[in-house]
Coordinates of C-alpha atoms in Angstrom, one line a residue:
Chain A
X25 CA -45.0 60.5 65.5
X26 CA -48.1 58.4 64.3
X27 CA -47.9 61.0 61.6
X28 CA -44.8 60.0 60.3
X29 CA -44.8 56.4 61.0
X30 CA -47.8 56.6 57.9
X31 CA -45.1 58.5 56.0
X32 CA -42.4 55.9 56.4
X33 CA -44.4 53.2 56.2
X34 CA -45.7 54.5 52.9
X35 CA -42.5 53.9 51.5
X36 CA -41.4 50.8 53.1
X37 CA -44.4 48.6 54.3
X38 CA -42.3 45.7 55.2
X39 CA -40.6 47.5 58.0
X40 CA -41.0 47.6 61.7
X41 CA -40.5 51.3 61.6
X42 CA -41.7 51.7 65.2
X43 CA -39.1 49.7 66.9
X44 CA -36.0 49.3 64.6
X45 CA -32.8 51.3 65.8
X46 CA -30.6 50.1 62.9
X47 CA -32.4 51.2 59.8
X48 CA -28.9 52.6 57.9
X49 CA -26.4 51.1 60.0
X50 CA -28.5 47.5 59.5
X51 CA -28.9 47.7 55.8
X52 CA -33.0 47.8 56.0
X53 CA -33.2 51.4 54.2
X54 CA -31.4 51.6 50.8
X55 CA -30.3 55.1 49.6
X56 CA -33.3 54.9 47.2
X57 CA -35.8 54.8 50.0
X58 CA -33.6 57.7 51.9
X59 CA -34.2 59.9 49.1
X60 CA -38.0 58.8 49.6
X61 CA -38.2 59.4 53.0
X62 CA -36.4 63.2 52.0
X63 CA -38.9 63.9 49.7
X64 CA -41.7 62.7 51.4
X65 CA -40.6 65.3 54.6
X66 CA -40.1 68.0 52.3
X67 CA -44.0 67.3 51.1
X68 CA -45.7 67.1 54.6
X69 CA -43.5 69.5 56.8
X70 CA -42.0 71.7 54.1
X71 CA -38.4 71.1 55.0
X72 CA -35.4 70.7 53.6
X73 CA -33.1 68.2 54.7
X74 CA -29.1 69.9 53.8
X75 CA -27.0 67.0 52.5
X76 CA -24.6 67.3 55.7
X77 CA -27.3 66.2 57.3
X78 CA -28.1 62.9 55.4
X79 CA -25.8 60.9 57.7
X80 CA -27.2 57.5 59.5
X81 CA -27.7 58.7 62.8
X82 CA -30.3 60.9 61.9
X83 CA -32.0 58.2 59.7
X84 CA -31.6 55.1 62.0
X85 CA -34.9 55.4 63.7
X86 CA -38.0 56.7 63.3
X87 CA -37.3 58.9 66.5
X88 CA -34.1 59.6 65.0
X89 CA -35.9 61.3 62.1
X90 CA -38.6 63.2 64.0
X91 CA -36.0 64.5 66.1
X92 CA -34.2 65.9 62.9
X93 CA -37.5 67.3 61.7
X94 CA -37.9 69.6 65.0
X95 CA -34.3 70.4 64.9
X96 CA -35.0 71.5 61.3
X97 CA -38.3 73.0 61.9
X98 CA -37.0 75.2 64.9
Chain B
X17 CA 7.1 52.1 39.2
X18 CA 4.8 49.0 38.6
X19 CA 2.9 46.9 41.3
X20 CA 4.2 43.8 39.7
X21 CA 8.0 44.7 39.4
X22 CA 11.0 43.4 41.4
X23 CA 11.9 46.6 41.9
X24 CA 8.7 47.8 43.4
X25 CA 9.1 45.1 46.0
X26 CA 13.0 45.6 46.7
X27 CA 11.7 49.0 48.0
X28 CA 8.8 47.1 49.4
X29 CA 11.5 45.5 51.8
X30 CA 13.5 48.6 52.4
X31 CA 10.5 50.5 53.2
X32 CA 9.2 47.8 56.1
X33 CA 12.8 47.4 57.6
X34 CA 13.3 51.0 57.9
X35 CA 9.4 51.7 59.2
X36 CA 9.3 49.2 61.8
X37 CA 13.1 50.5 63.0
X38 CA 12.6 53.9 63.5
X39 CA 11.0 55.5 66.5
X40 CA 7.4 55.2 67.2
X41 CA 7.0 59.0 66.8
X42 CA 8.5 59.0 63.5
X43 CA 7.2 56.2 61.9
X44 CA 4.4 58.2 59.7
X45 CA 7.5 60.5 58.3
X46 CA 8.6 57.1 56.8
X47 CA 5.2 56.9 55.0
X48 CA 5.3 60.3 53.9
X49 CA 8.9 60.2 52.4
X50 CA 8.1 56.8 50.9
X51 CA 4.9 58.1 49.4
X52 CA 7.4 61.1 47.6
X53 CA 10.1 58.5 46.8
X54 CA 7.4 56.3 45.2
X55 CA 5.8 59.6 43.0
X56 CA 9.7 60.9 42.1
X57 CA 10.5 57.4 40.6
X58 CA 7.5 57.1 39.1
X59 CA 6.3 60.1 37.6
X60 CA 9.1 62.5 38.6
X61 CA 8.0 65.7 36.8
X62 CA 5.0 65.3 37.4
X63 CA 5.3 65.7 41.5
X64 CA 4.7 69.3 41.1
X65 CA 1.2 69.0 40.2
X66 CA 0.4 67.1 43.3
X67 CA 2.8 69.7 45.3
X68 CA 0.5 72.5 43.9
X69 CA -2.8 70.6 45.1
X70 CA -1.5 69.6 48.8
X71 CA -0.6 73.2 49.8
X72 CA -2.9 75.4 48.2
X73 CA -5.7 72.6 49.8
X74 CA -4.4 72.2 52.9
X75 CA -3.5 76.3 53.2
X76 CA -6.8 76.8 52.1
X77 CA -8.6 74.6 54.0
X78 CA -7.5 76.0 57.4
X79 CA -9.9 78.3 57.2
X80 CA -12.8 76.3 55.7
X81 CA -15.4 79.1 53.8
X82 CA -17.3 78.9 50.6
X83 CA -14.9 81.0 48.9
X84 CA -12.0 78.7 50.0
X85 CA -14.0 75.8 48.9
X86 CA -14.7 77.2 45.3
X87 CA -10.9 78.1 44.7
X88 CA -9.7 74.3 46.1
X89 CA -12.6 72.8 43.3
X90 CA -11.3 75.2 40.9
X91 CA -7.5 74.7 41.2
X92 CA -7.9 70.7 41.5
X93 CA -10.6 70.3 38.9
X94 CA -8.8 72.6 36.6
X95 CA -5.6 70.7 36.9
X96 CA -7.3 67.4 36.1
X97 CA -9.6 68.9 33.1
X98 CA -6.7 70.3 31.5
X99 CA -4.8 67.4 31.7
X100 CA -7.7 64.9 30.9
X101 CA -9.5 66.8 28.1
X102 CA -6.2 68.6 27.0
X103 CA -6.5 67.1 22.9
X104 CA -10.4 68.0 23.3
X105 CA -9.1 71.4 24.6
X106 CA -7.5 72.1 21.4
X107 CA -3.9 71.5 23.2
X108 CA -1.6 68.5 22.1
X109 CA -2.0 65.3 24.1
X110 CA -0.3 65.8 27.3
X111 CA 0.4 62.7 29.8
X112 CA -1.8 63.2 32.9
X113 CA 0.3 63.4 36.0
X114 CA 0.3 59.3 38.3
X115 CA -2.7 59.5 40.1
X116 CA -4.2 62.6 39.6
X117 CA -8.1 61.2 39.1
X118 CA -7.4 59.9 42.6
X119 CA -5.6 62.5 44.8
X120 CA -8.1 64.8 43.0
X121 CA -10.7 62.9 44.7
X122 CA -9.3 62.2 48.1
X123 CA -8.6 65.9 47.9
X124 CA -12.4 67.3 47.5
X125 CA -13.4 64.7 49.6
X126 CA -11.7 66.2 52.4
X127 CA -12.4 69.9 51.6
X128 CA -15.9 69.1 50.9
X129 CA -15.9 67.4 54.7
X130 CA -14.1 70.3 55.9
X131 CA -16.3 73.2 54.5
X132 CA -19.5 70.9 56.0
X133 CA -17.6 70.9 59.2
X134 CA -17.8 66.9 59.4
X135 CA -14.1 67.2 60.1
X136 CA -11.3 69.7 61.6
X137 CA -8.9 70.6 59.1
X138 CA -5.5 69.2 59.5
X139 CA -3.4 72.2 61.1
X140 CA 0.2 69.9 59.8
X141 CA 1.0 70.6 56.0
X142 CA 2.8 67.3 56.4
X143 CA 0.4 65.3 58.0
X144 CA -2.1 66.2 55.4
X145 CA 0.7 65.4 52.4
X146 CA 0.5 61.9 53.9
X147 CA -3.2 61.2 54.0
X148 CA -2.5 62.4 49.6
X149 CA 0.4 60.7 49.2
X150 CA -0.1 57.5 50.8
X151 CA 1.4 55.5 48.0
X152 CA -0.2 52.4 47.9
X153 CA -4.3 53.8 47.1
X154 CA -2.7 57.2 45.5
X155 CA -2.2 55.8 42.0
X156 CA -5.5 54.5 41.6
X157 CA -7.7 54.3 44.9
X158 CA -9.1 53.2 46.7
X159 CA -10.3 56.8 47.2
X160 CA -9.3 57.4 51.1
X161 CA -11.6 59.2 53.1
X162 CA -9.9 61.3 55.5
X163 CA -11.3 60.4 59.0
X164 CA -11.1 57.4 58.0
X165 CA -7.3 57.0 57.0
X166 CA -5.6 59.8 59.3
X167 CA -5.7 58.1 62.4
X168 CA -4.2 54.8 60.8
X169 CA -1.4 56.8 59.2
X170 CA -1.1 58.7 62.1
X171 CA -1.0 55.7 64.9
X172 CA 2.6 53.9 65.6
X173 CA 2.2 49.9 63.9
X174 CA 4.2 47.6 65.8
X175 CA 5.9 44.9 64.0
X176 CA 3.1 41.8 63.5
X177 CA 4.5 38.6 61.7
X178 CA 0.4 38.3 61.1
X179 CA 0.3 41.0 59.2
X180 CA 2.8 40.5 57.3
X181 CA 1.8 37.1 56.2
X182 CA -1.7 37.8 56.0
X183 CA -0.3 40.9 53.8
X184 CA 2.2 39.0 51.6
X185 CA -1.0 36.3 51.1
X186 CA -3.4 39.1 49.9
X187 CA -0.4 40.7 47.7
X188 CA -0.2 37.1 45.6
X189 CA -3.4 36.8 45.2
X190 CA -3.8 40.4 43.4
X191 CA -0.3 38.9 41.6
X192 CA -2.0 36.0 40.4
X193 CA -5.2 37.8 39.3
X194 CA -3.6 40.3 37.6
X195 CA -0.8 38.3 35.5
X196 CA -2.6 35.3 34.8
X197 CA -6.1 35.4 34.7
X198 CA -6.0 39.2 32.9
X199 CA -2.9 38.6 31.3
X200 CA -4.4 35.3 29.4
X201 CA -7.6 37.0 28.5
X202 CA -6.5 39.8 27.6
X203 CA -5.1 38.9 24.0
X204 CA -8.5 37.1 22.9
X205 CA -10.5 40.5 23.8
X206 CA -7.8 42.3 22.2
X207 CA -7.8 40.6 19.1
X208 CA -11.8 39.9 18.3
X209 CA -12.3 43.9 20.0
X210 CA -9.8 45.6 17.2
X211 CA -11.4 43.8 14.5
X212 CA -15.4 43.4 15.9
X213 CA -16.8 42.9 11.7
X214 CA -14.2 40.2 11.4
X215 CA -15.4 37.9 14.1
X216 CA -19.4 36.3 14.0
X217 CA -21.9 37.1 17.3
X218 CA -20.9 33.8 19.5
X219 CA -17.0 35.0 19.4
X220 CA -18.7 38.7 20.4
X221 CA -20.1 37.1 22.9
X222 CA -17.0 35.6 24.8
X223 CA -15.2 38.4 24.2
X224 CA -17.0 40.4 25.8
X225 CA -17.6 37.6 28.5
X226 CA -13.7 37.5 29.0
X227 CA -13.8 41.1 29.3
X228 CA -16.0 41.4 32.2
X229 CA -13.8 39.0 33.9
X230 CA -10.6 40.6 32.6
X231 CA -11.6 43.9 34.2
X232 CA -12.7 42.5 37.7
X233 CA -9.3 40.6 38.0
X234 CA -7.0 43.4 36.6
X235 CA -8.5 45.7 39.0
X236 CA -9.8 44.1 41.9
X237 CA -6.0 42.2 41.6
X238 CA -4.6 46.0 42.1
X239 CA -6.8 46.3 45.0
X240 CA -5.4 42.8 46.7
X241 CA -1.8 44.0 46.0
X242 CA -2.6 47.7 47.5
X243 CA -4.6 46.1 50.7
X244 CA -1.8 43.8 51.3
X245 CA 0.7 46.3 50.9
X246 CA -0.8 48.2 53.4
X247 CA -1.3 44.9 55.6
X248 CA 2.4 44.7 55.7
X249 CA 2.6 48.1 57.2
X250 CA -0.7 47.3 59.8
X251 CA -3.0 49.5 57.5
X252 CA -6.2 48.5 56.9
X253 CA -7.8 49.9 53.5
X254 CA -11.4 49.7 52.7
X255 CA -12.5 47.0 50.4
X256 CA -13.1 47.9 46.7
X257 CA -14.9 45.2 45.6
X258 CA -17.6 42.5 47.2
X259 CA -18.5 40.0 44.7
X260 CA -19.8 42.2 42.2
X261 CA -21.0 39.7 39.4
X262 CA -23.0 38.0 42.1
X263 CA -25.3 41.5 42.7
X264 CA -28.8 40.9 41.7
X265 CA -29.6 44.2 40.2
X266 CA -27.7 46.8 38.8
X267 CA -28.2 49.8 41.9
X268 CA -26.7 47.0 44.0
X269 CA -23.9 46.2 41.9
X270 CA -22.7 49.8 42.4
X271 CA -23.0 49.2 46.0
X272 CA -20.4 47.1 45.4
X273 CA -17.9 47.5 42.4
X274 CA -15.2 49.9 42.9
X275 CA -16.9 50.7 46.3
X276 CA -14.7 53.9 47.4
X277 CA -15.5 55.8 43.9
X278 CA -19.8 55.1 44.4
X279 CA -19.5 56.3 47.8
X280 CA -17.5 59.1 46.8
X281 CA -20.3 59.9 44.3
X282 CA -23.1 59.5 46.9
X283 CA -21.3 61.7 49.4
X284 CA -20.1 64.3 47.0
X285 CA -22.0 65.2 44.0
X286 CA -25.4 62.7 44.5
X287 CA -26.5 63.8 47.7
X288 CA -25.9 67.8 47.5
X289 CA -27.4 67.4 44.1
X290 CA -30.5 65.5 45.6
X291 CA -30.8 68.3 48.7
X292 CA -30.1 71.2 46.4
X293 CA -32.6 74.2 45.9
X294 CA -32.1 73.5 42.3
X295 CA -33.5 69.9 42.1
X296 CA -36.1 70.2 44.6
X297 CA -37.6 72.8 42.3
X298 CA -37.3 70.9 39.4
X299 CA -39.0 67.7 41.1
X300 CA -41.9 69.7 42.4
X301 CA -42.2 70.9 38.6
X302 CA -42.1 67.6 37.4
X303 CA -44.3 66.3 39.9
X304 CA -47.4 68.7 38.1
X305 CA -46.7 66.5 34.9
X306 CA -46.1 62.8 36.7
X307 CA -49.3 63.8 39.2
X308 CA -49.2 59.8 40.3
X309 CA -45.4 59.8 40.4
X310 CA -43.2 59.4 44.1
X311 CA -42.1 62.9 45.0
X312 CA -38.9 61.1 46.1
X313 CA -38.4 59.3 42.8
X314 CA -39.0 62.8 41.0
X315 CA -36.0 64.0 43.4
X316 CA -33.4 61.3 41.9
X317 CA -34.0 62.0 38.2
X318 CA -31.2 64.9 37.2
X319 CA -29.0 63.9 40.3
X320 CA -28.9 60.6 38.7
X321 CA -28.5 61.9 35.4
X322 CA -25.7 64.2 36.3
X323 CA -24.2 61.4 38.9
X324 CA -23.7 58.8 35.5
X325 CA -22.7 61.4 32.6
X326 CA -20.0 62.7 35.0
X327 CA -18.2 59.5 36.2
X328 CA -18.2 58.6 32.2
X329 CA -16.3 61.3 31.1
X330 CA -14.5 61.0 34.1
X331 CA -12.8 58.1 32.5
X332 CA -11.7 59.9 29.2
X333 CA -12.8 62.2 26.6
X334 CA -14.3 59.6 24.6
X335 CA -17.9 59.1 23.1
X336 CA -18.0 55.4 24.4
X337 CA -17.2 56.6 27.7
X338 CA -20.3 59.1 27.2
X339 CA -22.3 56.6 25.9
X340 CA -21.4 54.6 28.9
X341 CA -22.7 56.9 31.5
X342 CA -26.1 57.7 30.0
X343 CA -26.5 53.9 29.6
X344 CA -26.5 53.0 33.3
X345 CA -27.7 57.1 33.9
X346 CA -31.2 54.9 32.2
X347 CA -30.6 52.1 33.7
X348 CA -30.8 53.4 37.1
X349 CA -33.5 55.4 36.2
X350 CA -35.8 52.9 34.9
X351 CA -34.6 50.3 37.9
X352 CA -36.1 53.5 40.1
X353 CA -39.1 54.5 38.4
X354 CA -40.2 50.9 38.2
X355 CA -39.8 49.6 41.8
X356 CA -43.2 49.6 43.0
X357 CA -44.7 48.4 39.7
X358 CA -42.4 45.3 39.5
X359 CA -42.9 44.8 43.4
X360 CA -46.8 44.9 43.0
X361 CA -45.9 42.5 39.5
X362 CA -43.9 39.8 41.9
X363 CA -47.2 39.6 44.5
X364 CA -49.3 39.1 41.7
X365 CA -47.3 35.7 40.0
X366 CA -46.2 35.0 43.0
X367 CA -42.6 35.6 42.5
X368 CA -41.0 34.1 45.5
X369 CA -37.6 35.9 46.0
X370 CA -35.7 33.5 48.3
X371 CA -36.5 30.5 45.8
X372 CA -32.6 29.6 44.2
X373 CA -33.4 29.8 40.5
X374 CA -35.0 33.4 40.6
X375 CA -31.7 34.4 42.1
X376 CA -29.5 32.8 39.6
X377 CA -32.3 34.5 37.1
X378 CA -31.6 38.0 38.8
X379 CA -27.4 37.3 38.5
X380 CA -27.5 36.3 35.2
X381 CA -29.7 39.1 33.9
X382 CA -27.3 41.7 36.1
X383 CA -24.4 40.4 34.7
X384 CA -26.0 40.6 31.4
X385 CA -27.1 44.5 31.7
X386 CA -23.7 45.0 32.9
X387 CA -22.3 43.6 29.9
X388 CA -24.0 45.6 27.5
X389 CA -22.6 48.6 29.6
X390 CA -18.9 47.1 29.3
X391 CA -19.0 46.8 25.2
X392 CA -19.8 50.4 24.8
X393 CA -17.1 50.6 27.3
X394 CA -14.3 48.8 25.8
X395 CA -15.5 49.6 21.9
X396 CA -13.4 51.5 19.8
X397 CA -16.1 54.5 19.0
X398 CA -19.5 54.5 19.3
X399 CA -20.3 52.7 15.9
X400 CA -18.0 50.0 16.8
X401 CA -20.0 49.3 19.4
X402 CA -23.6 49.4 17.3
X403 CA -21.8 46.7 15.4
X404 CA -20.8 44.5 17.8
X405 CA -24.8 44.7 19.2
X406 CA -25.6 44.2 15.3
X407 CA -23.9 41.2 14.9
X408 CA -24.5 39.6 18.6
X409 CA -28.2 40.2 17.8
X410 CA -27.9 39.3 13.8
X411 CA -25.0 36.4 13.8
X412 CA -25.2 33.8 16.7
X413 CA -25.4 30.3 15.9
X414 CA -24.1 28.0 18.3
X415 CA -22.9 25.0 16.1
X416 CA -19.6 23.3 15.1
X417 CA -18.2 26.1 12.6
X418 CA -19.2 28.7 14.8
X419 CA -17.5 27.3 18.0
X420 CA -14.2 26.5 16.0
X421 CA -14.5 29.9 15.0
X422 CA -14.7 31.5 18.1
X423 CA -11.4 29.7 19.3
X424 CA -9.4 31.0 16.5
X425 CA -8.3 34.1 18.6
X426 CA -6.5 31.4 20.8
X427 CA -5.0 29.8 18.2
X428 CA -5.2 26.5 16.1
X429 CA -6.3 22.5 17.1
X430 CA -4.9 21.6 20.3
X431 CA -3.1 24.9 21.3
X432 CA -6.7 26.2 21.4
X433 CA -8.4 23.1 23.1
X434 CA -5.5 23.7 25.9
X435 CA -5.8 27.4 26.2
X436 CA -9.5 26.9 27.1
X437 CA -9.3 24.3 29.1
X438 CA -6.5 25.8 31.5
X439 CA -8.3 29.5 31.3
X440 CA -11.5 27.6 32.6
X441 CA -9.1 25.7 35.1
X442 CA -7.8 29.2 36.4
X443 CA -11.0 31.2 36.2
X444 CA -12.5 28.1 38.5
X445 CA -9.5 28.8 40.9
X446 CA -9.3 32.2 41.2
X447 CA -13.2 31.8 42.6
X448 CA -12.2 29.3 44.8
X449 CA -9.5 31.2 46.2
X450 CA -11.2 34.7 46.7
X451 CA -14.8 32.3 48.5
X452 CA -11.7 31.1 51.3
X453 CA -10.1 34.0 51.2
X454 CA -13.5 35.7 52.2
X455 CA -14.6 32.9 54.7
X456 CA -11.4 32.7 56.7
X457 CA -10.6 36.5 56.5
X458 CA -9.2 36.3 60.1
X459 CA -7.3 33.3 61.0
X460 CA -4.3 32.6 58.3
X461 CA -5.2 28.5 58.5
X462 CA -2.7 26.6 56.9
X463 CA -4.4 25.3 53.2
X464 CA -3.6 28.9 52.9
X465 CA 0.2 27.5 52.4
X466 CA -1.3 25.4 50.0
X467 CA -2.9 27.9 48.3
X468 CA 0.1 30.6 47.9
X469 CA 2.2 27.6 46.6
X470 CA -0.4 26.9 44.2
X471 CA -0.8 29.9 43.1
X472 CA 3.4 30.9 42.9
X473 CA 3.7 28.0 40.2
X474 CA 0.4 29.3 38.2
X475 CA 2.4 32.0 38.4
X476 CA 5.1 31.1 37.0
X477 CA 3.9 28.6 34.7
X478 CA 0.7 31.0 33.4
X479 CA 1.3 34.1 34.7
X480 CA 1.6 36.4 31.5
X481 CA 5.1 38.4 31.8
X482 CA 4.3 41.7 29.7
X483 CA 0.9 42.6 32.3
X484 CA 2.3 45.5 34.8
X485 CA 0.1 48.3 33.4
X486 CA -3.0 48.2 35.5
X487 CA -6.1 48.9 33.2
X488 CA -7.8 51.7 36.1
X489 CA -4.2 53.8 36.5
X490 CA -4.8 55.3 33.1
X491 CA -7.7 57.0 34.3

């Protein structure tokens, strides 16, 4: 998790990335940091996120995105 | 059959007394054979094109494979090239069927969904000919998205005297939008646009000025008379437009001008493109050149490129329409690339965001980039365009001659002084009227009387007779 956290907050430093549940659904993330946060996964973990899966549940939270990771990864 | 016709609204009243008389389970047949009755009278030829897409969609579409998928892009996409691009094609110039850009749309939309298995295909041929056909946002959107709009059409509306009125309010708003404030500016940006040599920079200016407001009111008016069309019927349709002239940069002004199309774009053709195999390749090669670039800003580059030459020959085979996609294709780009640069810029003079004037700064320049977008847009060919630039850049003066010049298009003395003086009157209104009809969206308080009154004798008084061709249907 800590990993990722440094990824996101990378991107976004003015973001409480730890505890926010609404990142899409509250307007925080833009698209444009989305497609950060995509490429940024595909650079540490080598995975690629499939466009059906760029939907706001599985951006909404930081624990929202780690769990897309493992499902990804496994 | 226009929008702004009495006999669009004679069926208008036919169409609710039959749909809130029948039985509850047959209420969305009344929708569907309204939607046909609509096409028929409008376009009725033309109905077979859309017949052709609905079934071999829908048949298609029941069993949702990549196959399936490529033959539904090919058949729809291959009826709206050939229509759109038919002179380019080397055929004659053939009249594209009502709608087409639009169904097309809502139609990949819906198989793209269905071959991602975000949503079940309809198993009712008829049921999906609705969600198509709906006629108010067929002819020129909003672009429905399926699980979005099926259970509305679907679901039994009982009769609400709210919704009517609330409907009837929206509908005269679009009405007044449409016929007078487009109606009046449109002959000043027809006249100094067909001649752009004959008229001097500060005339260019306005024009153009007039034309950025001609184009929100002609079109966001259609989407007022479609929403509260639908309103009548206890339909709610997405909103098309929020305030666009008010965005502060130009990535947020597509968040919110003609709203259903962007998020169309995103869905469809952005996002795949930004996931695909293809791109992610490309950024990672890119990436060995730009070593101190953002992998994720790599990753936007063709996607956006493709994303804005795309929707500009969507609206045309036309070199301005071209030219107009790889404008804001750069514009996006560079708005992009240069986020953390600027960002680190604003700590360092201490650019303080929330402070009034540096928003009105942000509008203004917005507006401004948009602008330039709009008179490659509206020009002619591409070398009217260079001119009007040339001259805007080469021949403004602001002084007496060249303020009396620029109200020549309205005509002479006081017929001009009067024309600008009720144009700014209106322009003022129609702001006022779309801030209260934002701020009281859900109680129908009663200076809305005073408002639909107001605007019934603009209407009449100003309202320009000849404007029923919507400027967005002819795409």
């Amino acid at each position: 998790m800590e990993e990722l956290l440094k990824i996101l907050r990378d991107i976004r430093d003015d973001v409480d990335f730890e505890n926010e549940t609404k990142l899409v659904d509250g307007k925080i993330l833009t698209s444009f940091d989305i497609i950060q946060i995509i490429g940024a996964i595909d650079d540490e973990y080598d995975i690629a996120i499939p466009a059906p899966q760029i939907v706001p549940a599985n951006f909404n939270s930081a624990e929202a995105i780690l769990a897309l990771i493992e499902k990804l990864k496994g | 059959m226009s929008l702004v016709s009495l006999p669009f609204y004679i069926f208008m009243c036919v169409l609710l007394l039959l749909y809130y008389r029948v039985r509850q389970k047959d209420q969305w047949k009344v929708l569907l054979l309204a939607g046909l009755f609509f096409y028929v009278w409008s376009d009725p030829f033309m109905i077979i094109f859309l017949l052709i897409s609905v079934f071999a969609t829908w048949k298609l579409m029941l069993n949702p494979v990549k196959s399936h998928f490529i033959w539904v892009l090919v058949i729809n996409l291959g009826i709206l090239i050939a229509f759109k691009y038919s002179v380019n094609l080397g055929v004659k110039d053939l009249a594209a069927p009502l709608g087409i850009s639009y169904y097309t749309f809502m139609t990949i939309g819906y198989a793209h969904d269905c071959y991602d298995k975000k949503i079940e295909p309809q198993r009712d041929l008829f049921r999906y000919a609705l969600f198509v056909s709906f006629f108010p946002q067929m002819t020129q959107g909003p672009i429905g998205v399926y699980q979005e709009m099926m259970p509305q059409l679907e679901e039994y509306h009982g009769f609400d005297p709210d919704n009517i009125k609330k409907g009837a309010y929206r509908i005269l708003i679009g009405i007044f939008k449409k016929m007078v404030i487009a109606g009046r500016v449109a002959y000043y940006i027809d006249t100094v646009y067909s001649d752009p040599e004959g008229f001097p920079g500060l005339t260019l200016i306005i024009a153009t000025f007039f034309y950025l407001i001609e184009l929100y009111a002609d079109f966001s008016g259609y989407m007022d008379i479609v929403c509260g069309i639908s309103k009548m019927m206890g339909i709610n349709l997405k909103e098309n437009f929020k305030r666009p002239y008010l965005s502060k940069n130009i990535p947020e002004y597509w968040t919110r001008w003609h709203i259903s199309l962007n998020e169309w774009y995103k869905t469809h053709l952005f996002m795949p493109c930004v996931t695909s195999g293809f791109n992610r390749n490309f950024a990672k090669g890119l990436a060995k050149v730009f070593r101190k670039a953002k992998k994720g800003t790599l990753r936007l580059i063709l996607p956006t490129i493709i994303v804005w030459i795309t929707t500009g020959i969507w609206h045309g085979a036309r070199l301005s329409y071209l030219g107009w996609g790889v404008y804001f294709a750069i514009v996006m780009l560079l708005s992009f690339t240069t986020q953390s640069y600027v960002k680190k810029l604003n700590e360092k003079i201490h650019w303080n965001k929330d402070n009034v004037f540096v928003k009105v700064f942000q509008v203004v320049r917005t507006f401004v980039i948009v602008g330039i977008g709009e008179v490659i847009f509206r020009s002619e060919s591409f070398s009217d365009a260079v001119a009007i630039f040339r001259k805007i850049v080469t021949d403004t003066r602001i002084n007496a001659s060249s303020i009396a010049q620029a109200m020549t298009p309205f005509g002479n003395g006081n017929q001009a002084a009067a024309s600008v003086l009720i144009l700014s009157v209106l322009i003022l209104a129609q702001l006022i009227i779309e801030i209260a009809k934002e701020r009281d969206e859900k109680a129908f308080t009663g200076h809305r009387y005073i408002y639909a009154l107001a605007m019934m004798v603009t209407i009449v008084l100003f309202g320009v007779s000849g404007a029923s061709n919507f400027m967005y249907q002819t795409f």
